[in-house]
PDB file of C-alpha atoms and ligand atoms in Angstrom:
ATOM      1  CA  UNK W   1     -12.763  -8.402   4.580  1.00 96.00           C
ATOM      2  CA  UNK W   2     -14.381  -4.971   4.979  1.00 98.00           C
ATOM      3  CA  UNK W   3     -15.146  -3.096   1.320  1.00 98.00           C
ATOM      4  CA  UNK W   4     -15.844   1.004   2.011  1.00 98.00           C
ATOM      5  CA  UNK W   5     -17.027   2.423  -1.162  1.00 98.00           C
ATOM      6  CA  UNK W   6     -17.021   6.208  -0.964  1.00 98.00           C
ATOM      7  CA  UNK W   7     -17.947   9.111  -4.192  1.00 98.00           C
ATOM      8  CA  UNK W   8     -14.505  10.242  -4.720  1.00 98.00           C
ATOM      9  CA  UNK W   9     -11.176   9.310  -3.702  1.00 98.00           C
ATOM     10  CA  UNK W  10     -10.463  11.740  -1.215  1.00 98.00           C
ATOM     11  CA  UNK W  11     -13.486  10.473   0.979  1.00 98.00           C
ATOM     12  CA  UNK W  12     -12.394   6.897   0.717  1.00 98.00           C
ATOM     13  CA  UNK W  13      -8.396   8.224   1.968  1.00 98.00           C
ATOM     14  CA  UNK W  14      -9.923  10.632   4.529  1.00 98.00           C
ATOM     15  CA  UNK W  15     -11.847   7.530   5.914  1.00 98.00           C
ATOM     16  CA  UNK W  16      -8.569   5.969   5.671  1.00 98.00           C
ATOM     17  CA  UNK W  17      -6.307   8.345   7.402  1.00 98.00           C
ATOM     18  CA  UNK W  18      -9.039   8.082  10.587  1.00 98.00           C
ATOM     19  CA  UNK W  19      -8.253   4.929  11.254  1.00 98.00           C
ATOM     20  CA  UNK W  20      -4.515   5.578  11.070  1.00 98.00           C
ATOM     21  CA  UNK W  21      -4.545   8.426  13.108  1.00 98.00           C
ATOM     22  CA  UNK W  22      -6.244   6.687  15.664  1.00 97.00           C
ATOM     23  CA  UNK W  23      -3.282   4.213  15.802  1.00 98.00           C
ATOM     24  CA  UNK W  24      -1.308   7.099  15.948  1.00 98.00           C
ATOM     25  CA  UNK W  25      -2.980   8.860  18.867  1.00 98.00           C
ATOM     26  CA  UNK W  26      -3.335   5.390  20.687  1.00 98.00           C
ATOM     27  CA  UNK W  27       0.027   3.806  20.328  1.00 98.00           C
ATOM     28  CA  UNK W  28       2.709   6.999  19.765  1.00 98.00           C
ATOM     29  CA  UNK W  29       5.810   4.340  18.699  1.00 98.00           C
ATOM     30  CA  UNK W  30       3.197   2.149  15.749  1.00 98.00           C
ATOM     31  CA  UNK W  31       4.797   0.610  13.053  1.00 99.00           C
ATOM     32  CA  UNK W  32       3.814   1.662   9.939  1.00 99.00           C
ATOM     33  CA  UNK W  33       3.940  -0.235   6.214  1.00 99.00           C
ATOM     34  CA  UNK W  34       3.829   2.350   3.516  1.00 98.00           C
ATOM     35  CA  UNK W  35       2.741   2.386  -0.170  1.00 98.00           C
ATOM     36  CA  UNK W  36       3.766   4.411  -2.693  1.00 97.00           C
ATOM     37  CA  UNK W  37       2.374   5.307  -6.733  1.00 95.00           C
ATOM     38  CA  UNK W  38      -0.547   7.507  -7.420  1.00 95.00           C
ATOM     39  CA  UNK W  39      -3.161   5.902  -5.331  1.00 98.00           C
ATOM     40  CA  UNK W  40      -1.882   6.740  -1.652  1.00 98.00           C
ATOM     41  CA  UNK W  41      -1.731  10.276  -2.211  1.00 98.00           C
ATOM     42  CA  UNK W  42      -4.871  11.843  -0.969  1.00 98.00           C
ATOM     43  CA  UNK W  43      -4.147   9.624   2.111  1.00 98.00           C
ATOM     44  CA  UNK W  44      -0.964  11.318   2.719  1.00 98.00           C
ATOM     45  CA  UNK W  45      -2.799  14.879   2.375  1.00 98.00           C
ATOM     46  CA  UNK W  46      -4.847  14.153   4.774  1.00 98.00           C
ATOM     47  CA  UNK W  47      -2.753  12.603   7.535  1.00 98.00           C
ATOM     48  CA  UNK W  48      -0.506  15.280   6.957  1.00 98.00           C
ATOM     49  CA  UNK W  49      -3.188  17.866   7.038  1.00 98.00           C
ATOM     50  CA  UNK W  50      -4.201  15.872  10.199  1.00 98.00           C
ATOM     51  CA  UNK W  51      -1.171  17.288  11.830  1.00 98.00           C
ATOM     52  CA  UNK W  52       0.088  13.769  14.275  1.00 98.00           C
ATOM     53  CA  UNK W  53       2.767  13.360  16.582  1.00 98.00           C
ATOM     54  CA  UNK W  54       5.051  11.115  13.406  1.00 98.00           C
ATOM     55  CA  UNK W  55       8.066  11.216  16.497  1.00 98.00           C
ATOM     56  CA  UNK W  56       8.215   7.517  17.821  1.00 98.00           C
ATOM     57  CA  UNK W  57       6.215   6.450  14.220  1.00 98.00           C
ATOM     58  CA  UNK W  58       8.711   3.594  12.675  1.00 98.00           C
ATOM     59  CA  UNK W  59       7.845   2.717   8.710  1.00 99.00           C
ATOM     60  CA  UNK W  60       8.643   0.288   6.313  1.00 99.00           C
ATOM     61  CA  UNK W  61       7.756   0.686   2.204  1.00 98.00           C
ATOM     62  CA  UNK W  62       6.960  -2.003   0.374  1.00 98.00           C
ATOM     63  CA  UNK W  63       8.915  -1.531  -2.421  1.00 98.00           C
ATOM     64  CA  UNK W  64      11.860   0.212  -4.195  1.00 98.00           C
ATOM     65  CA  UNK W  65      13.297   0.204  -8.283  1.00 97.00           C
ATOM     66  CA  UNK W  66      17.020  -1.791  -8.361  1.00 98.00           C
ATOM     67  CA  UNK W  67      19.160   0.936  -9.914  1.00 96.00           C
ATOM     68  CA  UNK W  68      17.798   4.104  -9.440  1.00 96.00           C
ATOM     69  CA  UNK W  69      19.846   6.478  -7.335  1.00 95.00           C
ATOM     70  CA  UNK W  70      17.935   7.137  -4.049  1.00 95.00           C
ATOM     71  CA  UNK W  71      17.998  11.348  -5.395  1.00 96.00           C
ATOM     72  CA  UNK W  72      16.031  10.286  -8.284  1.00 96.00           C
ATOM     73  CA  UNK W  73      12.699  12.203  -8.873  1.00 95.00           C
ATOM     74  CA  UNK W  74      11.195   8.545  -9.350  1.00 96.00           C
ATOM     75  CA  UNK W  75      13.093   6.682  -6.535  1.00 97.00           C
ATOM     76  CA  UNK W  76      10.106   5.681  -3.971  1.00 97.00           C
ATOM     77  CA  UNK W  77      12.872   7.486  -1.218  1.00 98.00           C
ATOM     78  CA  UNK W  78      12.274  10.204  -3.247  1.00 98.00           C
ATOM     79  CA  UNK W  79       8.324   9.575  -3.424  1.00 97.00           C
ATOM     80  CA  UNK W  80       8.253   9.053  -0.083  1.00 98.00           C
ATOM     81  CA  UNK W  81       9.977  12.047   2.034  1.00 98.00           C
ATOM     82  CA  UNK W  82       8.163  14.348  -0.825  1.00 98.00           C
ATOM     83  CA  UNK W  83       4.496  13.418  -0.252  1.00 98.00           C
ATOM     84  CA  UNK W  84       4.319  12.421   3.240  1.00 98.00           C
ATOM     85  CA  UNK W  85       8.054  12.444   5.307  1.00 98.00           C
ATOM     86  CA  UNK W  86       9.141  16.115   5.298  1.00 98.00           C
ATOM     87  CA  UNK W  87       5.368  17.453   6.362  1.00 98.00           C
ATOM     88  CA  UNK W  88       6.126  15.557   9.742  1.00 98.00           C
ATOM     89  CA  UNK W  89       7.832  14.974  12.223  1.00 98.00           C
ATOM     90  CA  UNK W  90       8.990  11.754  12.147  1.00 98.00           C
ATOM     91  CA  UNK W  91      12.872  10.405  12.815  1.00 98.00           C
ATOM     92  CA  UNK W  92      15.043   9.447   9.258  1.00 98.00           C
ATOM     93  CA  UNK W  93      16.583   6.742  11.571  1.00 98.00           C
ATOM     94  CA  UNK W  94      12.815   5.458  11.995  1.00 98.00           C
ATOM     95  CA  UNK W  95      12.229   5.437   8.269  1.00 98.00           C
ATOM     96  CA  UNK W  96      12.995   2.033   6.231  1.00 98.00           C
ATOM     97  CA  UNK W  97      12.625   2.119   2.484  1.00 98.00           C
ATOM     98  CA  UNK W  98      14.655  -0.651   0.712  1.00 98.00           C
ATOM     99  CA  UNK W  99      17.926   0.133  -0.662  1.00 98.00           C
ATOM    100  CA  UNK W 100      17.394  -0.113  -4.792  1.00 98.00           C
ATOM    101  CA  UNK W 101      21.724  -0.185  -4.638  1.00 98.00           C
ATOM    102  CA  UNK W 102      22.708  -2.495  -2.085  1.00 98.00           C
ATOM    103  CA  UNK W 103      25.476  -4.184  -2.909  1.00 97.00           C
ATOM    104  CA  UNK W 104      23.848  -8.166  -1.679  1.00 98.00           C
ATOM    105  CA  UNK W 105      20.259  -8.169  -2.957  1.00 98.00           C
ATOM    106  CA  UNK W 106      19.599 -11.299  -1.316  1.00 98.00           C
ATOM    107  CA  UNK W 107      21.433  -9.801   2.318  1.00 98.00           C
ATOM    108  CA  UNK W 108      19.420  -7.024   2.758  1.00 98.00           C
ATOM    109  CA  UNK W 109      16.304  -9.083   2.055  1.00 98.00           C
ATOM    110  CA  UNK W 110      16.786 -11.302   4.824  1.00 98.00           C
ATOM    111  CA  UNK W 111      17.786  -8.238   6.639  1.00 98.00           C
ATOM    112  CA  UNK W 112      14.750  -6.362   6.185  1.00 98.00           C
ATOM    113  CA  UNK W 113      12.494  -9.052   7.035  1.00 98.00           C
ATOM    114  CA  UNK W 114      14.428  -9.672   9.972  1.00 98.00           C
ATOM    115  CA  UNK W 115      14.089  -6.018  10.835  1.00 98.00           C
ATOM    116  CA  UNK W 116      10.540  -5.646  10.366  1.00 98.00           C
ATOM    117  CA  UNK W 117      10.197  -8.734  13.513  1.00 98.00           C
ATOM    118  CA  UNK W 118      12.672  -7.155  15.677  1.00 98.00           C
ATOM    119  CA  UNK W 119      10.274  -3.608  14.860  1.00 98.00           C
ATOM    120  CA  UNK W 120       7.716  -5.388  16.584  1.00 98.00           C
ATOM    121  CA  UNK W 121       5.957  -6.388  12.935  1.00 98.00           C
ATOM    122  CA  UNK W 122       4.051  -4.122  10.856  1.00 99.00           C
ATOM    123  CA  UNK W 123       0.104  -2.949  12.858  1.00 98.00           C
ATOM    124  CA  UNK W 124      -1.356  -1.340   9.459  1.00 99.00           C
ATOM    125  CA  UNK W 125      -0.012  -1.578   5.714  1.00 99.00           C
ATOM    126  CA  UNK W 126      -1.290   0.536   3.272  1.00 99.00           C
ATOM    127  CA  UNK W 127      -1.151  -0.874   0.316  1.00 98.00           C
ATOM    128  CA  UNK W 128      -2.322   0.066  -3.487  1.00 98.00           C
ATOM    129  CA  UNK W 129      -3.290  -2.531  -5.951  1.00 98.00           C
ATOM    130  CA  UNK W 130      -1.756  -2.587 -10.300  1.00 95.00           C
ATOM    131  CA  UNK W 131      -4.358  -2.874 -12.715  1.00 93.00           C
ATOM    132  CA  UNK W 132      -2.799  -7.076 -12.797  1.00 92.00           C
ATOM    133  CA  UNK W 133      -3.915  -7.082  -9.088  1.00 96.00           C
ATOM    134  CA  UNK W 134      -0.257  -6.377  -7.843  1.00 96.00           C
ATOM    135  CA  UNK W 135       0.433  -5.124  -3.986  1.00 98.00           C
ATOM    136  CA  UNK W 136       4.030  -3.993  -3.172  1.00 98.00           C
ATOM    137  CA  UNK W 137       5.562  -5.161  -6.541  1.00 97.00           C
ATOM    138  CA  UNK W 138       4.312  -8.667  -6.517  1.00 98.00           C
ATOM    139  CA  UNK W 139       3.346  -9.553  -9.519  1.00 97.00           C
ATOM    140  CA  UNK W 140       0.817 -12.225 -10.803  1.00 97.00           C
ATOM    141  CA  UNK W 141       2.032 -15.347 -10.360  1.00 97.00           C
ATOM    142  CA  UNK W 142       4.279 -14.306  -7.158  1.00 98.00           C
ATOM    143  CA  UNK W 143       3.978 -17.129  -4.470  1.00 98.00           C
ATOM    144  CA  UNK W 144       1.422 -16.402  -1.814  1.00 98.00           C
ATOM    145  CA  UNK W 145       3.855 -17.133   0.827  1.00 98.00           C
ATOM    146  CA  UNK W 146       6.815 -15.047  -0.375  1.00 98.00           C
ATOM    147  CA  UNK W 147       9.161 -13.109   1.862  1.00 98.00           C
ATOM    148  CA  UNK W 148      10.897  -9.756   0.671  1.00 98.00           C
ATOM    149  CA  UNK W 149      13.098 -10.367  -2.863  1.00 98.00           C
ATOM    150  CA  UNK W 150      13.916  -9.341  -6.650  1.00 98.00           C
ATOM    151  CA  UNK W 151      10.893  -9.491  -8.702  1.00 98.00           C
ATOM    152  CA  UNK W 152      11.390  -8.577 -12.763  1.00 97.00           C
ATOM    153  CA  UNK W 153       8.503  -6.073 -13.190  1.00 96.00           C
ATOM    154  CA  UNK W 154       5.845  -7.197 -16.184  1.00 94.00           C
ATOM    155  CA  UNK W 155       5.789  -5.624 -18.856  1.00 93.00           C
ATOM    156  CA  UNK W 156       2.234  -4.426 -18.545  1.00 90.00           C
ATOM    157  CA  UNK W 157       3.584  -2.763 -15.020  1.00 91.00           C
ATOM    158  CA  UNK W 158       6.152  -0.827 -16.882  1.00 94.00           C
ATOM    159  CA  UNK W 159       3.831   0.384 -19.379  1.00 91.00           C
ATOM    160  CA  UNK W 160       1.360   1.424 -16.512  1.00 87.00           C
ATOM    161  CA  UNK W 161       4.787   3.707 -14.461  1.00 89.00           C
ATOM    162  CA  UNK W 162       5.583   4.844 -18.349  1.00 88.00           C
ATOM    163  CA  UNK W 163       3.398   7.966 -17.256  1.00 88.00           C
ATOM    164  CA  UNK W 164       5.754   9.169 -14.157  1.00 89.00           C
ATOM    165  CA  UNK W 165       8.931   8.628 -15.647  1.00 92.00           C
ATOM    166  CA  UNK W 166       8.468  10.139 -19.270  1.00 87.00           C
ATOM    167  CA  UNK W 167       9.316   6.888 -21.150  1.00 87.00           C
ATOM    168  CA  UNK W 168       9.195   3.547 -20.787  1.00 88.00           C
ATOM    169  CA  UNK W 169      12.984   2.859 -21.428  1.00 89.00           C
ATOM    170  CA  UNK W 170      13.985   4.548 -17.668  1.00 90.00           C
ATOM    171  CA  UNK W 171      12.032   2.686 -15.477  1.00 95.00           C
ATOM    172  CA  UNK W 172      14.361   0.000 -14.012  1.00 96.00           C
ATOM    173  CA  UNK W 173      12.828  -3.617 -14.795  1.00 96.00           C
ATOM    174  CA  UNK W 174      14.065  -5.054 -11.394  1.00 98.00           C
ATOM    175  CA  UNK W 175      12.544  -3.905  -7.985  1.00 98.00           C
ATOM    176  CA  UNK W 176      12.913  -5.196  -4.239  1.00 98.00           C
ATOM    177  CA  UNK W 177       9.451  -5.965  -3.302  1.00 98.00           C
ATOM    178  CA  UNK W 178       8.268  -6.981   0.430  1.00 98.00           C
ATOM    179  CA  UNK W 179       6.774 -10.438  -0.252  1.00 98.00           C
ATOM    180  CA  UNK W 180       3.465 -11.803   0.084  1.00 98.00           C
ATOM    181  CA  UNK W 181       3.282 -13.555   2.912  1.00 98.00           C
ATOM    182  CA  UNK W 182       5.232 -10.451   4.643  1.00 98.00           C
ATOM    183  CA  UNK W 183       2.492  -8.700   3.708  1.00 98.00           C
ATOM    184  CA  UNK W 184       0.044 -10.553   5.440  1.00 98.00           C
ATOM    185  CA  UNK W 185       1.661 -10.803   8.451  1.00 98.00           C
ATOM    186  CA  UNK W 186       0.983  -6.977   9.251  1.00 98.00           C
ATOM    187  CA  UNK W 187      -1.921  -6.962  11.478  1.00 98.00           C
ATOM    188  CA  UNK W 188      -3.902  -4.469   9.443  1.00 98.00           C
ATOM    189  CA  UNK W 189      -4.150  -4.144   5.762  1.00 98.00           C
ATOM    190  CA  UNK W 190      -5.698  -1.396   4.503  1.00 98.00           C
ATOM    191  CA  UNK W 191      -6.167  -1.408   0.568  1.00 98.00           C
ATOM    192  CA  UNK W 192      -6.884   1.986  -1.582  1.00 98.00           C
ATOM    193  CA  UNK W 193      -7.455   2.118  -5.208  1.00 98.00           C
ATOM    194  CA  UNK W 194      -9.270   4.385  -7.552  1.00 98.00           C
ATOM    195  CA  UNK W 195     -10.325   4.839 -10.543  1.00 98.00           C
ATOM    196  CA  UNK W 196     -12.131   2.679 -13.812  1.00 98.00           C
ATOM    197  CA  UNK W 197      -8.433   1.019 -14.705  1.00 97.00           C
ATOM    198  CA  UNK W 198      -8.639  -0.974 -10.991  1.00 98.00           C
ATOM    199  CA  UNK W 199     -12.193  -2.301 -11.835  1.00 98.00           C
ATOM    200  CA  UNK W 200     -11.385  -5.466 -12.810  1.00 98.00           C
ATOM    201  CA  UNK W 201      -8.336  -6.096 -10.441  1.00 98.00           C
ATOM    202  CA  UNK W 202     -10.449  -5.113  -7.468  1.00 98.00           C
ATOM    203  CA  UNK W 203     -13.405  -7.274  -9.190  1.00 98.00           C
ATOM    204  CA  UNK W 204     -10.935 -10.382  -8.720  1.00 98.00           C
ATOM    205  CA  UNK W 205      -9.834  -9.658  -5.301  1.00 98.00           C
ATOM    206  CA  UNK W 206     -12.974  -9.191  -3.343  1.00 98.00           C
ATOM    207  CA  UNK W 207     -15.292 -11.597  -5.353  1.00 98.00           C
ATOM    208  CA  UNK W 208     -12.571 -13.796  -7.453  1.00 98.00           C
ATOM    209  CA  UNK W 209     -10.985 -17.200  -6.123  1.00 98.00           C
ATOM    210  CA  UNK W 210      -7.638 -16.894  -4.336  1.00 98.00           C
ATOM    211  CA  UNK W 211      -4.723 -17.301  -7.033  1.00 98.00           C
ATOM    212  CA  UNK W 212      -1.028 -15.754  -7.569  1.00 98.00           C
ATOM    213  CA  UNK W 213      -2.389 -14.405 -10.890  1.00 98.00           C
ATOM    214  CA  UNK W 214      -4.029 -12.096  -9.130  1.00 98.00           C
ATOM    215  CA  UNK W 215      -1.731 -11.648  -5.582  1.00 98.00           C
ATOM    216  CA  UNK W 216      -4.975  -9.013  -3.999  1.00 98.00           C
ATOM    217  CA  UNK W 217      -7.247 -12.015  -3.974  1.00 98.00           C
ATOM    218  CA  UNK W 218      -4.909 -13.255  -1.249  1.00 98.00           C
ATOM    219  CA  UNK W 219      -5.840 -10.361   1.405  1.00 98.00           C
ATOM    220  CA  UNK W 220      -9.683 -12.819   1.225  1.00 98.00           C
ATOM    221  CA  UNK W 221      -7.573 -15.002   3.715  1.00 98.00           C
ATOM    222  CA  UNK W 222      -6.357 -11.686   5.549  1.00 98.00           C
ATOM    223  CA  UNK W 223      -8.654 -10.782   9.409  1.00 98.00           C
ATOM    224  CA  UNK W 224      -8.187  -7.603   9.103  1.00 98.00           C
ATOM    225  CA  UNK W 225      -8.380  -6.249   5.586  1.00 98.00           C
ATOM    226  CA  UNK W 226      -9.849  -3.328   4.651  1.00 98.00           C
ATOM    227  CA  UNK W 227     -10.862  -2.190   1.007  1.00 98.00           C
ATOM    228  CA  UNK W 228     -11.009   1.346   0.224  1.00 98.00           C
ATOM    229  CA  UNK W 229     -13.026   2.225  -3.050  1.00 98.00           C
ATOM    230  CA  UNK W 230     -14.178   5.337  -5.058  1.00 98.00           C
ATOM    231  CA  UNK W 231     -17.384   4.607  -7.325  1.00 98.00           C
ATOM    232  CA  UNK W 232     -15.479   3.880 -10.318  1.00 98.00           C
ATOM    233  CA  UNK W 233     -13.265   1.113  -8.674  1.00 98.00           C
ATOM    234  CA  UNK W 234     -15.210  -0.213  -6.962  1.00 98.00           C
ATOM    235  CA  UNK W 235     -18.229  -0.694 -10.997  1.00 98.00           C
ATOM    236  CA  UNK W 236     -17.564  -4.291 -11.107  1.00 98.00           C
ATOM    237  CA  UNK W 237     -18.226  -5.491  -7.633  1.00 98.00           C
ATOM    238  CA  UNK W 238     -21.079  -7.621  -8.255  1.00 98.00           C
ATOM    239  CA  UNK W 239     -22.485  -7.180  -4.394  1.00 98.00           C
ATOM    240  CA  UNK W 240     -21.667  -3.658  -3.741  1.00 97.00           C
ATOM    241  CA  UNK W 241     -25.392  -2.492  -2.826  1.00 97.00           C
ATOM    242  CA  UNK W 242     -24.398  -5.300  -0.115  1.00 98.00           C
ATOM    243  CA  UNK W 243     -20.998  -3.721   0.858  1.00 98.00           C
ATOM    244  CA  UNK W 244     -22.769  -0.345   0.974  1.00 98.00           C
ATOM    245  CA  UNK W 245     -25.581  -2.153   3.560  1.00 97.00           C
ATOM    246  CA  UNK W 246     -22.924  -3.616   6.067  1.00 97.00           C
ATOM    247  CA  UNK W 247     -21.330  -0.188   5.564  1.00 96.00           C
ATOM    248  CA  UNK W 248     -24.046   1.846   6.877  1.00 95.00           C
ATOM    249  CA  UNK W 249     -25.028  -0.490   9.347  1.00 96.00           C
ATOM    250  CA  UNK W 250     -22.169  -0.485  11.314  1.00 93.00           C
ATOM    251  CA  UNK W 251     -22.531  -0.893  14.788  1.00 92.00           C
ATOM    252  CA  UNK W 252     -21.921   2.586  16.912  1.00 91.00           C
ATOM    253  CA  UNK W 253     -18.611   0.932  18.312  1.00 91.00           C
ATOM    254  CA  UNK W 254     -17.382  -0.292  15.094  1.00 89.00           C
ATOM    255  CA  UNK W 255     -17.359   2.769  13.391  1.00 88.00           C
ATOM    256  CA  UNK W 256     -13.797   4.426  12.158  1.00 85.00           C
TER     257      UNK W 256
HETATM  258  C1  LIG K 301       2.901   1.101  -8.363  1.00 80.26           C
HETATM  259  C2  LIG K 301       3.859   0.445  -7.143  1.00 80.26           C
HETATM  260  C3  LIG K 301       2.271  -0.405  -6.576  1.00 80.26           C
HETATM  261  C4  LIG K 301       1.054   0.389  -6.499  1.00 80.26           C
HETATM  262  C5  LIG K 301       0.684  -0.123  -7.665  1.00 80.26           C
HETATM  263  C6  LIG K 301      -0.137   1.039  -8.461  1.00 80.26           C
HETATM  264  O1  LIG K 301       3.963  -0.002  -9.601  1.00 80.26           O
HETATM  265  N1  LIG K 301       4.439  -0.733  -6.868  1.00 80.26           N
HETATM  266  O2  LIG K 301       2.600  -0.305  -4.763  1.00 80.26           O
HETATM  267  O3  LIG K 301      -0.008   0.245  -5.927  1.00 80.26           O
HETATM  268  O4  LIG K 301       1.704   0.428  -8.385  1.00 80.26           O
HETATM  269  O5  LIG K 301       0.037   2.150  -8.704  1.00 80.26           O
HETATM  270  P1  LIG K 301      -0.978   3.742  -9.094  1.00 80.26           P
HETATM  271  O6  LIG K 301      -1.817   3.799  -7.594  1.00 80.26           O
HETATM  272  O7  LIG K 301      -0.126   5.033  -8.856  1.00 80.26           O
HETATM  273  O8  LIG K 301      -1.975   3.271  -9.603  1.00 80.26           O
END
């Protein structure tokens, strides 16, 4: 794991964006796994500023609420088009986001998995993290080998996301999410976390034991996982001086 701690969320997101930009320049038909929530916003802002060529890029989103109309202001379809896709030249047919209104959820999930493989697998998966350690919508106790499927949100996640909806009552209780096994098959995982309210989940994910109670801990087993943090989300890491030391000692050829 690589832990990159920056003064501000935007500083951290800019470095993450440079890694994605490099991939898109080297591999124009790259497959990206994308996340929603407030955390990736500075990353998407920077990617838009970089004015990259998205004409051949393929994207798979991590998750979507079940039962929310596709054009609802809080659907992840709306989020992605508003915050990233409409500012790029991505081809709409290359955008894959779980369909929260599918009539056959198990079939949809199996097809989503097959499609990821058919498109060559995910080159870079962007992740946020829930205050309870969830990645995608894989809530605590999710199988660390899980695949795309339906999940029930925890009450904590519903409370956390109420700020987007206005009231807790409006938030669907069910979602479709890529599984942890699916995420672990991405060739690279880039997790972003900002703010004091993520500090505990990050401390566990980086320095705690691997356990389904904090799904992000599984990234300790991933061969290419990078955590981009601000000072606040990194505040409870015991070895942050070491992570900063590693980053400042990066060999020239390894720099982002
Ligand atoms: C959401 C998303 C996750 C996201 C997390 C944190 O519910 N499903 O992909 O990482 O919760 O959200 P935020 O970035 O707004 O804190």
